[in-house]
Every structure is written in C-alpha cells, then in structure tokens.
C-alpha cells in the first residue's frame, strides 16, 4: 500500500490536472491514424448486429460462483470469445477455485497491455425483473434510448464485449491491434476473487503481465448525463459470514426446536444480535471494532477531486436513483462524497436465521448468520481487518461465532500520471469530454494483484458508455443512446480502439 | 386473567393431589361400563386399518395458513371428517380469516363436552425429512416402535383422528357417545389464531359452548417413557415481525443498492440490529423492554408441581432430544423447569434481510425483518405486551420500525379440580398411570377463548399416546408402541372413549 499512496502524490495530481486542462503535450494525430480509425469505425458499424448477438449469447450463459452455476461452461465460453477475437494463445487454467482464462494476442507491436476480465455475474431473481434477465432484450428507456436489459449487461459483459468487438473490427479492417494484449479472466469476481492471486501469480501469467505497461478492465465510465469518471483506484473488500450456532457456542440447541423452549434454552440468534451490536456505534455507522485498522485521512488532493466532482454531479439525481432522502449524518453532498471515497464500511448484506418464509414459525433456531462486507481504504489490509474483528469478538465473549471469509482483497491505487491514466485522459479530451478525476471507486475490484508487489503495474477501468443496476434487477447497458453526450454501443467499441492506439504511443 | 389465577388456588391443587394419590372418591366402574368398553375396544381394533388410512389421507392434505395453502380444502375435509364421525350438524363458518368448522353431535346425553380442533399444520421443507412429510409412512423407530412420520402426525391430526376413531368405534359397537359434543375447528392455529374469537363468539357457537362442561383438544400427553402430563394451562403468545425499512425510516435506501454506497447511505439492517439489541440484556435472555408487563411470581404450588415433575423426568434425555448442553444461566434441571413454566420470552424465530442465499451478494438492503414470538405468562396480556414494545421502541428512536402483529392471545389456565381435569386424572389412574401435574404448557394454544369471559369454561388437552417433532422435520406419532407404558394408536383411541365416559359421570 505504501507504493500506491506514493503514486497519489500531489505531483501526479498536478500532471493529471494539466492534462485535463489541455496544457500538457499536444496530441499527435497524424492523418494515417485518422484514416485507420475511420476504416475501423466502418467495420464496427457493419458488425454491430453480430456484436450485439455475441453479447446476448454471453448473457444467456450466466456463470455464478456463489451458486456454482455454469462455471466450467462460462470459462469455456470466455476462452472461445478470446480465440474468436484473435488471441492466438488461449488456455483455461485451474486456480483451486473456479477456473480462470489466460490468453495472449501477439500483434508484433512494441508495447503490450494487460486486460482484466470477469466472466461471472451476480445472482439474480427473475421475478424482480421487468425483462427476463437472461434474454438480454433491447428495450426503450425514456431519457436513455435503447438499452439492453440483462444480468451482466454492464457488470461486466457489455463493456468487455465492446472491447472484443473492437478487436474484431480492427481485424476486419485489415489492421493489427496497435498493442499486444495479455488477458486474464476470472470467474469469481462476484464472490471477492478468492483465487485471483493463484491465477495471476502462475509463472507464465506473471511473466506475460510483467511485460505490460498496465492492466485495465473494460467498463462503462459515463453517467446518464455523459460525464466520464476516471478513477485512480478502488476500495478493498472482505466478504464474510458471521455464524452463531448452538454447536459452536455450547449453549442453545444444536437443531431448531420449538420456540416455547426459549424460556430455558439460550438463543444463538440473540447471541448473534449481541455480537453484531458491538461492531458499530448506536448511529449504525461508526465502526467500533477494537484495534480495527485506521483509514488514512483524506488528503487535500483527494478533497479537491471530490469537490470538483461533486460540483459537476447532481445530488438530486443521485438521491432519486438510489431512493435515498438523506446521507449519513445528514452530510451535505460534498462531505457525503468525501465519506464515500475515504471511509471504510461494515455492511450487513444479509441476515438469515431460523424461519425466513412468509408469516411466522415458532422455532428457536440453532443457527443464525449475518453476511457482511467490509470495504477497505488505503491504510487498511484485508488481513488486519479480519484479525481485528476476530480478536474483538473473542475479547467480548463471542469467540465461538464463526467468521467465514469467502473472499476479499486489499485496496488498490494507480498514479494519475501513469501511462494508463494519461492515455485515458488523452482519449477523452480528444473527444471533447471533460472527465471527472476520482480518488477511488467505493466499490472494489482486485486491482491489488496488479498494483501491489510483485507486479507494481498501473491498473484501472476504461470505456465510454453508460449502464446501471449492477447487482440489482433490470441491470442495463446503453446500446443506442438518446443523449449525444453518452456513447452507445458502437461508440463504446470505438473508445476501446482509440484507447489501444493511445496506449501504443 | 384474574379468574384464571383464582382457579389455580391451593385448594384446587390439593384436590388434584388427593386424586393423584388415590385418596379421592373411589371410582365407579360397573360391569355394564366394562362390557361397553370391551365391545368398543373390539371395534377400535377391527377399524384400525381404516382409521390409519383416514389419518394418512388427512396428512396428505396440508393446510398451511402462513402460505395460504389448501385452506378451503382443509376446512371442507375437516367438515367431512366430522360428518363421517357422526356429527349431525356440520358447517363451515367464515371468520374474516381462514374458515372455521362448527359441528354438533347430539347423543341425547345429559352432559355436553366441547372439542377444540385445528385443521392446519406448520410449514415444512421436504428436503429436511427422512420420510416424505405428506406420505405419512409408518416406519420403525428403535425404542419407540412403529411410528407414523408426517407433518401434523402429532400436532394435531394424529390425536384428533384418534378422537374421531373413538366416535366411529362407539357407533360401530351399536352405542351412542356418552356425552353430546360441540366441535370448534380452526385453520389458523399455527399463525397464532388471529380469528379464533370471531369464530367462537359467533352467536350459535357461543350458545352451543355455553352448554358444555368444558373444552378439550385431543393430544398425545405421554413422553417417550410413558409418563403422562396433565397441564393446567398454557402460556399466551404474540407473533410479530419487526421491520426496518428505508421507506419508513426516511434514512437508507428505498430499494437494495450496491453495498459500496454504505459509506454514505444509512443501513436499515443495522437499524434493526440496534433496535433488537435494546429488547434483551447482554445475557440474551433477560427482557429489557421498558414498561413490559411483569410476570406473576411462581407460586409455591407451582414450584411443588415442577419439583415433582422434574424428579420424574430425565434431564439427560431432555438434553439429548433437544441437542442442548446447558440450560439458561447454567440452571439446574428443576430451576430450568421453573423458568420454563413461569417466565415470558422474547424469541427470534427468524432473521431475514437482504441477500439470504448461498455465499454473499454485495447489496445494502433497504429492508430487514426479525420474526419474533413473545410468550406470555399469567399477569401479562397480549395487548399490554405489544403496547409496551411499541412505546419502548418509539422512545429509543425506533418509532419507524413496523410492528406487524400476525396473531396471538393471552395465557390460559384451568383449575385442577375442574370436572375436565378430574376426569383426566380419573382415566389415567384407572390405567395405573401416575400423571405429572404441570402448571402450564410453555407452548401456547388459544384456550383463553374458552377460559376467559364470557365463557369461563375449563379447557385443556387430553389423550394417551406419544409423538414428537412438532414444527420440526420428521414429526411422528406412535402407532404400535414398543414400550408397554406408551399407548399405541388403538390405546390412544380407547383413552378418548374412556375420557368421554369419565366426563359423562
């Protein structure tokens, strides 16, 4: 983490600011490159329908690690997509968990760029969707245009398919990609990437990645107004379950018994509630885990970035989209965003114990669980967070409560003046977009495996376009945009073509 | 409640004790009655297979109020069973909830007895059963004999079917029941009998019940060792859900959003945890709801009953059956039983919020619920308990949390010297059984509707036989007993024949 922090220095922020204001080195855009891009654009448009069908076929095959669904099939499909897009070497690699895919595309270029993909998607309940989540139908959405609705539409199959469509179009235009590519795809992103290190640290993968100038994941970086955000990192995460049970506690029953016995038998569910209660203060937000790693205070540079971004983003729209009336502590918009980027969280994703169906059922449950996710910011590691939680519970008489960590990793950060980020700003500026620079995504991705030792590479997300509803019903990705400021599918594909060219420079 | 308490006076306890020790009036058992019982027994044995098939057909049709399953069908089946058993007047009556069944059997006898039935059963998950819960298979159980496994086997279709089989056998023997019968059957017992008052207070039902000497529910009152328990009442219960939601709170989201937003958005799930935490002390057991009605202290008579019962019941067996290693506060067996009969409870039946499936899902849930049941002892009413809970939450800043009461009622009690209880003790003593007298069942049944004004009738449970697993998987009822001290099905049927005769005296 020390390295990462150093990268976020004021010098690098200054460099980014210069790029943003157009005072850095003037763009080189020879006529040859313009011709090449025009030829590729023609192919992107010609192949539009085929690319959409390719994306729809991908969405029709959901791989869900938490449910052990279509894991092998998902990896094989991912491998086939890579092969069809021109990767000469493609292999499915075992990780000890769900398999990964490792692929190389040698374009004979001087530079090599890493790609990080996920082939898995989040769980879904079709009953909650207005359009079947696996059919990836294209429907009209007022204000947005034609959007594809499906699980994985924006997280992450849509943007990843657009990157692959860029490679298809480049080849169809009789060109070669301007950079060589190394692809690492995992099938466990949605469960906290428990085996990403095993995948990336395989000798042949590590060796291939060492030769890259950085690693990026295709994404849809525009909001509904078209504002593009360049993020310089992401929080870390730990996903875990706290499980209280009669078996482990030595009190309460070892199976569900009639609730009338509650008058003489202890309750693991109440034991869990009492344990949970010690983790946050009465405000429900302030973490009270003893010895919990402390977040690094938000820096002046980060504050400046958040201030600039908050001024450009609509608080009213954010509140309306989330169904939120007020932020934590009734903070104003800018301070709420500062909290968002700089503070760790202890979130309850799910509570499950005893009878969870309709109405009641008079049982005294022998087991109750809280599914938590902990978001980590610079200054914190997954290991230290879990260790503190364990010791905290032990000290307070909750040592019997199981802490089942299912995934997670440290935070990640990349310097604003790295080649990866400079190329992003370059592409966006050429398109007349004024991007928002953002200290770190409040969500998480396992960028640490690229940014931390031994690789120490820049890592980020890139891609024009807009989507929403990740992890929620009616997840969507804009295909034909009603707003000229927001890229549709073909423009998203072109943004990848341009980004690869910018990275080649 | 005042009436009920008066009934449990030391005088009545003394009377019961006298009966138990055989010092009360000598039993009258003329030869004519012995002949009649012998003739009926012959029919019970001859009709055994038909009665078992009748029970199996009943179990095959589960009515589950919480799931709105087979409600109308269940009431119709109940009505048919009553009609076939000889009730001349049978009607399905509307209650505002699930329908009830009201029936009368006029045997031309001087006395009339009330019967309380339930035709509904608890929810079940077939995956948890070793034998299909609706097939009511008869299987060998070491130590028990041949038992029927099915949902409702003991709670309450098995014992109720045995009472009906007694009526069939009496008729087949060319006899009339020794008492007239009034039957009230409900389909909402398992959700806390929310409409039992509407059913029992219908003018024609109330009028019919006013003419009875008391009301009983068929049950299996023997434990696995054959010890029969005569209970003098039951706790009251309130079933309710506490629901925290962004909608009602005005904080947090109004739909599930990505968990990364937790750093700026409040959490209804944590709000619920904080509210729950205020309801019981750190021991998880002591109720800390401000202004909660106080239980009447356990009386010397009740203590004596519990002491006698504890001496006869095996603590080791109880612990083994429940999978419990220690009782609350490490109480010894007798004190644990005192706690069981005398203390109210605030039990968590279920916790459900956000993502409850396998693994994790990074959402910030907009809603979380705790399903509670509150058991009430004398000195407490449902109304006062709910009112105190509401005010307690309001005062502590949890006034937004919904309290959805789905059912419940006050405690109930019946005097040991009532005709209903004296007849029970009489039947058991004649069979050489030495029953355990018990202050009140820790579970609940809506006896209040019979014991409280306006009816003020004795009410209880009766029936030889043994079963287990009520509300749990592999619920069973002994059909052919391996233990001579435990009644099998035919003996259970005969116990009802004998009880009706004893009540007729």
PDB file of C-alpha atoms in Angstrom, chain B residues 89-254:
ATOM      1  CA  UNK B  89     -74.823 -30.589  12.299  1.00  0.00           C
ATOM      2  CA  UNK B  90     -71.649 -29.526  10.496  1.00  0.00           C
ATOM      3  CA  UNK B  91     -70.985 -26.158   8.952  1.00  0.00           C
ATOM      4  CA  UNK B  92     -68.064 -24.246   7.573  1.00  0.00           C
ATOM      5  CA  UNK B  93     -68.166 -20.765   9.053  1.00  0.00           C
ATOM      6  CA  UNK B  94     -66.454 -17.622   7.845  1.00  0.00           C
ATOM      7  CA  UNK B  95     -64.262 -15.796  10.335  1.00  0.00           C
ATOM      8  CA  UNK B  96     -62.750 -12.944   8.363  1.00  0.00           C
ATOM      9  CA  UNK B  97     -59.646 -15.120   8.048  1.00  0.00           C
ATOM     10  CA  UNK B  98     -59.364 -18.796   7.194  1.00  0.00           C
ATOM     11  CA  UNK B  99     -62.734 -20.503   7.666  1.00  0.00           C
ATOM     12  CA  UNK B 100     -63.584 -22.465  10.782  1.00  0.00           C
ATOM     13  CA  UNK B 101     -65.721 -25.554  11.217  1.00  0.00           C
ATOM     14  CA  UNK B 102     -68.523 -25.723  13.770  1.00  0.00           C
ATOM     15  CA  UNK B 103     -70.256 -29.040  14.472  1.00  0.00           C
ATOM     16  CA  UNK B 104     -72.648 -30.580  16.972  1.00  0.00           C
ATOM     17  CA  UNK B 105     -73.228 -34.200  17.859  1.00  0.00           C
ATOM     18  CA  UNK B 106     -76.405 -34.722  19.857  1.00  0.00           C
ATOM     19  CA  UNK B 107     -76.234 -38.114  21.598  1.00  0.00           C
ATOM     20  CA  UNK B 108     -79.236 -37.415  23.805  1.00  0.00           C
ATOM     21  CA  UNK B 109     -76.857 -37.386  26.774  1.00  0.00           C
ATOM     22  CA  UNK B 110     -77.270 -35.198  29.841  1.00  0.00           C
ATOM     23  CA  UNK B 111     -73.862 -33.617  29.521  1.00  0.00           C
ATOM     24  CA  UNK B 112     -72.161 -31.857  26.653  1.00  0.00           C
ATOM     25  CA  UNK B 113     -68.412 -31.557  26.078  1.00  0.00           C
ATOM     26  CA  UNK B 114     -66.590 -29.102  23.817  1.00  0.00           C
ATOM     27  CA  UNK B 115     -63.841 -30.128  21.419  1.00  0.00           C
ATOM     28  CA  UNK B 116     -61.232 -27.770  20.041  1.00  0.00           C
ATOM     29  CA  UNK B 117     -59.511 -28.937  16.822  1.00  0.00           C
ATOM     30  CA  UNK B 118     -57.079 -27.360  14.397  1.00  0.00           C
ATOM     31  CA  UNK B 119     -57.047 -28.484  10.777  1.00  0.00           C
ATOM     32  CA  UNK B 120     -53.946 -26.524   9.837  1.00  0.00           C
ATOM     33  CA  UNK B 121     -50.324 -27.648  10.168  1.00  0.00           C
ATOM     34  CA  UNK B 122     -46.927 -25.980  10.368  1.00  0.00           C
ATOM     35  CA  UNK B 123     -44.826 -25.287   7.300  1.00  0.00           C
ATOM     36  CA  UNK B 124     -42.286 -27.911   6.267  1.00  0.00           C
ATOM     37  CA  UNK B 125     -39.362 -28.412   3.915  1.00  0.00           C
ATOM     38  CA  UNK B 126     -39.418 -31.957   2.496  1.00  0.00           C
ATOM     39  CA  UNK B 127     -35.639 -31.796   1.962  1.00  0.00           C
ATOM     40  CA  UNK B 128     -35.163 -31.893   5.716  1.00  0.00           C
ATOM     41  CA  UNK B 129     -37.245 -35.041   6.252  1.00  0.00           C
ATOM     42  CA  UNK B 130     -36.070 -38.662   6.248  1.00  0.00           C
ATOM     43  CA  UNK B 131     -39.532 -39.746   5.042  1.00  0.00           C
ATOM     44  CA  UNK B 132     -41.851 -37.689   2.770  1.00  0.00           C
ATOM     45  CA  UNK B 133     -43.854 -35.430   5.118  1.00  0.00           C
ATOM     46  CA  UNK B 134     -47.140 -35.841   3.249  1.00  0.00           C
ATOM     47  CA  UNK B 135     -46.954 -39.612   2.759  1.00  0.00           C
ATOM     48  CA  UNK B 136     -47.405 -40.408   6.460  1.00  0.00           C
ATOM     49  CA  UNK B 137     -45.406 -43.601   6.135  1.00  0.00           C
ATOM     50  CA  UNK B 138     -45.226 -45.963   9.063  1.00  0.00           C
ATOM     51  CA  UNK B 139     -41.603 -46.721   9.867  1.00  0.00           C
ATOM     52  CA  UNK B 140     -39.666 -48.468  12.620  1.00  0.00           C
ATOM     53  CA  UNK B 141     -38.053 -46.242  15.218  1.00  0.00           C
ATOM     54  CA  UNK B 142     -35.784 -48.050  17.688  1.00  0.00           C
ATOM     55  CA  UNK B 143     -37.118 -47.705  21.216  1.00  0.00           C
ATOM     56  CA  UNK B 144     -40.425 -46.284  20.040  1.00  0.00           C
ATOM     57  CA  UNK B 145     -41.874 -48.963  17.756  1.00  0.00           C
ATOM     58  CA  UNK B 146     -43.801 -48.284  14.573  1.00  0.00           C
ATOM     59  CA  UNK B 147     -44.376 -44.582  14.172  1.00  0.00           C
ATOM     60  CA  UNK B 148     -46.126 -42.533  11.521  1.00  0.00           C
ATOM     61  CA  UNK B 149     -43.913 -39.779  10.107  1.00  0.00           C
ATOM     62  CA  UNK B 150     -45.700 -36.822   8.587  1.00  0.00           C
ATOM     63  CA  UNK B 151     -46.479 -33.153   9.017  1.00  0.00           C
ATOM     64  CA  UNK B 152     -49.290 -32.973  11.518  1.00  0.00           C
ATOM     65  CA  UNK B 153     -48.698 -36.528  12.775  1.00  0.00           C
ATOM     66  CA  UNK B 154     -48.783 -35.395  16.397  1.00  0.00           C
ATOM     67  CA  UNK B 155     -49.604 -31.686  16.003  1.00  0.00           C
ATOM     68  CA  UNK B 156     -52.507 -32.293  15.796  1.00  0.00           C
ATOM     69  CA  UNK B 157     -54.041 -34.614  13.218  1.00  0.00           C
ATOM     70  CA  UNK B 158     -52.908 -37.886  14.819  1.00  0.00           C
ATOM     71  CA  UNK B 159     -54.553 -37.330  18.210  1.00  0.00           C
ATOM     72  CA  UNK B 160     -57.589 -35.652  16.619  1.00  0.00           C
ATOM     73  CA  UNK B 161     -58.028 -38.605  14.257  1.00  0.00           C
ATOM     74  CA  UNK B 162     -57.895 -40.922  17.299  1.00  0.00           C
ATOM     75  CA  UNK B 163     -60.748 -38.990  18.903  1.00  0.00           C
ATOM     76  CA  UNK B 164     -62.742 -39.318  15.676  1.00  0.00           C
ATOM     77  CA  UNK B 165     -61.841 -43.035  15.532  1.00  0.00           C
ATOM     78  CA  UNK B 166     -63.303 -43.371  19.030  1.00  0.00           C
ATOM     79  CA  UNK B 167     -66.609 -41.991  17.747  1.00  0.00           C
ATOM     80  CA  UNK B 168     -66.530 -44.369  14.761  1.00  0.00           C
ATOM     81  CA  UNK B 169     -65.891 -47.338  17.060  1.00  0.00           C
ATOM     82  CA  UNK B 170     -68.634 -46.339  19.521  1.00  0.00           C
ATOM     83  CA  UNK B 171     -71.120 -46.227  16.665  1.00  0.00           C
ATOM     84  CA  UNK B 172     -69.887 -49.481  15.152  1.00  0.00           C
ATOM     85  CA  UNK B 173     -70.397 -51.118  18.563  1.00  0.00           C
ATOM     86  CA  UNK B 174     -74.037 -50.063  18.431  1.00  0.00           C
ATOM     87  CA  UNK B 175     -73.591 -47.451  21.154  1.00  0.00           C
ATOM     88  CA  UNK B 176     -74.007 -43.744  21.480  1.00  0.00           C
ATOM     89  CA  UNK B 177     -71.348 -41.365  22.733  1.00  0.00           C
ATOM     90  CA  UNK B 178     -71.822 -40.887  26.491  1.00  0.00           C
ATOM     91  CA  UNK B 179     -71.805 -37.094  26.071  1.00  0.00           C
ATOM     92  CA  UNK B 180     -73.046 -34.690  23.441  1.00  0.00           C
ATOM     93  CA  UNK B 181     -70.243 -32.911  21.587  1.00  0.00           C
ATOM     94  CA  UNK B 182     -69.655 -29.417  20.279  1.00  0.00           C
ATOM     95  CA  UNK B 183     -66.718 -29.134  17.908  1.00  0.00           C
ATOM     96  CA  UNK B 184     -64.889 -25.940  17.005  1.00  0.00           C
ATOM     97  CA  UNK B 185     -62.073 -26.368  14.476  1.00  0.00           C
ATOM     98  CA  UNK B 186     -59.873 -23.574  13.218  1.00  0.00           C
ATOM     99  CA  UNK B 187     -57.397 -23.314  10.354  1.00  0.00           C
ATOM    100  CA  UNK B 188     -55.127 -20.647  11.816  1.00  0.00           C
ATOM    101  CA  UNK B 189     -53.712 -22.214  14.980  1.00  0.00           C
ATOM    102  CA  UNK B 190     -50.195 -22.181  13.575  1.00  0.00           C
ATOM    103  CA  UNK B 191     -50.281 -18.463  12.884  1.00  0.00           C
ATOM    104  CA  UNK B 192     -51.486 -17.518  16.351  1.00  0.00           C
ATOM    105  CA  UNK B 193     -55.258 -17.954  15.888  1.00  0.00           C
ATOM    106  CA  UNK B 194     -55.922 -14.374  14.763  1.00  0.00           C
ATOM    107  CA  UNK B 195     -59.665 -15.036  14.248  1.00  0.00           C
ATOM    108  CA  UNK B 196     -60.424 -17.563  16.991  1.00  0.00           C
ATOM    109  CA  UNK B 197     -62.529 -15.026  18.867  1.00  0.00           C
ATOM    110  CA  UNK B 198     -64.550 -14.258  15.729  1.00  0.00           C
ATOM    111  CA  UNK B 199     -65.154 -17.989  15.350  1.00  0.00           C
ATOM    112  CA  UNK B 200     -66.013 -18.842  18.976  1.00  0.00           C
ATOM    113  CA  UNK B 201     -68.030 -15.688  19.589  1.00  0.00           C
ATOM    114  CA  UNK B 202     -70.440 -16.332  16.743  1.00  0.00           C
ATOM    115  CA  UNK B 203     -73.822 -16.405  18.480  1.00  0.00           C
ATOM    116  CA  UNK B 204     -74.668 -20.019  17.591  1.00  0.00           C
ATOM    117  CA  UNK B 205     -71.169 -21.236  18.555  1.00  0.00           C
ATOM    118  CA  UNK B 206     -71.144 -19.310  21.812  1.00  0.00           C
ATOM    119  CA  UNK B 207     -74.581 -20.644  22.660  1.00  0.00           C
ATOM    120  CA  UNK B 208     -73.559 -24.223  21.975  1.00  0.00           C
ATOM    121  CA  UNK B 209     -70.354 -23.883  24.017  1.00  0.00           C
ATOM    122  CA  UNK B 210     -72.207 -22.309  26.959  1.00  0.00           C
ATOM    123  CA  UNK B 211     -73.912 -25.659  27.373  1.00  0.00           C
ATOM    124  CA  UNK B 212     -70.661 -27.599  27.753  1.00  0.00           C
ATOM    125  CA  UNK B 213     -68.808 -28.590  30.905  1.00  0.00           C
ATOM    126  CA  UNK B 214     -65.506 -27.660  29.311  1.00  0.00           C
ATOM    127  CA  UNK B 215     -63.500 -27.853  26.100  1.00  0.00           C
ATOM    128  CA  UNK B 216     -60.561 -30.088  25.316  1.00  0.00           C
ATOM    129  CA  UNK B 217     -58.182 -30.625  22.474  1.00  0.00           C
ATOM    130  CA  UNK B 218     -57.052 -34.168  21.638  1.00  0.00           C
ATOM    131  CA  UNK B 219     -53.316 -34.516  22.197  1.00  0.00           C
ATOM    132  CA  UNK B 220     -50.578 -37.049  22.881  1.00  0.00           C
ATOM    133  CA  UNK B 221     -49.754 -36.412  26.504  1.00  0.00           C
ATOM    134  CA  UNK B 222     -47.192 -39.158  27.114  1.00  0.00           C
ATOM    135  CA  UNK B 223     -43.462 -38.751  26.820  1.00  0.00           C
ATOM    136  CA  UNK B 224     -41.233 -41.462  25.355  1.00  0.00           C
ATOM    137  CA  UNK B 225     -41.115 -43.195  28.747  1.00  0.00           C
ATOM    138  CA  UNK B 226     -44.874 -43.247  29.051  1.00  0.00           C
ATOM    139  CA  UNK B 227     -45.182 -40.510  31.652  1.00  0.00           C
ATOM    140  CA  UNK B 228     -48.427 -38.617  31.061  1.00  0.00           C
ATOM    141  CA  UNK B 229     -48.604 -34.909  31.798  1.00  0.00           C
ATOM    142  CA  UNK B 230     -51.785 -33.117  32.788  1.00  0.00           C
ATOM    143  CA  UNK B 231     -51.308 -29.438  32.083  1.00  0.00           C
ATOM    144  CA  UNK B 232     -53.364 -26.792  33.860  1.00  0.00           C
ATOM    145  CA  UNK B 233     -52.923 -24.129  31.233  1.00  0.00           C
ATOM    146  CA  UNK B 234     -50.694 -22.649  28.609  1.00  0.00           C
ATOM    147  CA  UNK B 235     -48.703 -19.514  28.004  1.00  0.00           C
ATOM    148  CA  UNK B 236     -50.090 -16.830  25.768  1.00  0.00           C
ATOM    149  CA  UNK B 237     -48.218 -15.803  22.663  1.00  0.00           C
ATOM    150  CA  UNK B 238     -47.755 -12.888  20.319  1.00  0.00           C
ATOM    151  CA  UNK B 239     -46.347 -13.486  16.873  1.00  0.00           C
ATOM    152  CA  UNK B 240     -44.990 -10.410  15.193  1.00  0.00           C
ATOM    153  CA  UNK B 241     -42.470  -9.073  12.727  1.00  0.00           C
ATOM    154  CA  UNK B 242     -40.263  -6.067  13.369  1.00  0.00           C
ATOM    155  CA  UNK B 243     -39.494  -4.482  10.021  1.00  0.00           C
ATOM    156  CA  UNK B 244     -36.924  -1.769   9.440  1.00  0.00           C
ATOM    157  CA  UNK B 245     -37.020  -0.160   6.010  1.00  0.00           C
ATOM    158  CA  UNK B 246     -35.643   2.859   4.226  1.00  0.00           C
ATOM    159  CA  UNK B 247     -39.206   3.786   3.254  1.00  0.00           C
ATOM    160  CA  UNK B 248     -40.452   4.079   6.820  1.00  0.00           C
ATOM    161  CA  UNK B 249     -37.214   5.279   8.378  1.00  0.00           C
ATOM    162  CA  UNK B 250     -36.591   8.121   5.959  1.00  0.00           C
ATOM    163  CA  UNK B 251     -32.919   7.113   6.045  1.00  0.00           C
ATOM    164  CA  UNK B 252     -31.149   4.489   3.977  1.00  0.00           C
ATOM    165  CA  UNK B 253     -32.323   3.398   0.527  1.00  0.00           C
ATOM    166  CA  UNK B 254     -35.844   2.517  -0.583  1.00  0.00           C
TER     167      UNK B 254
END
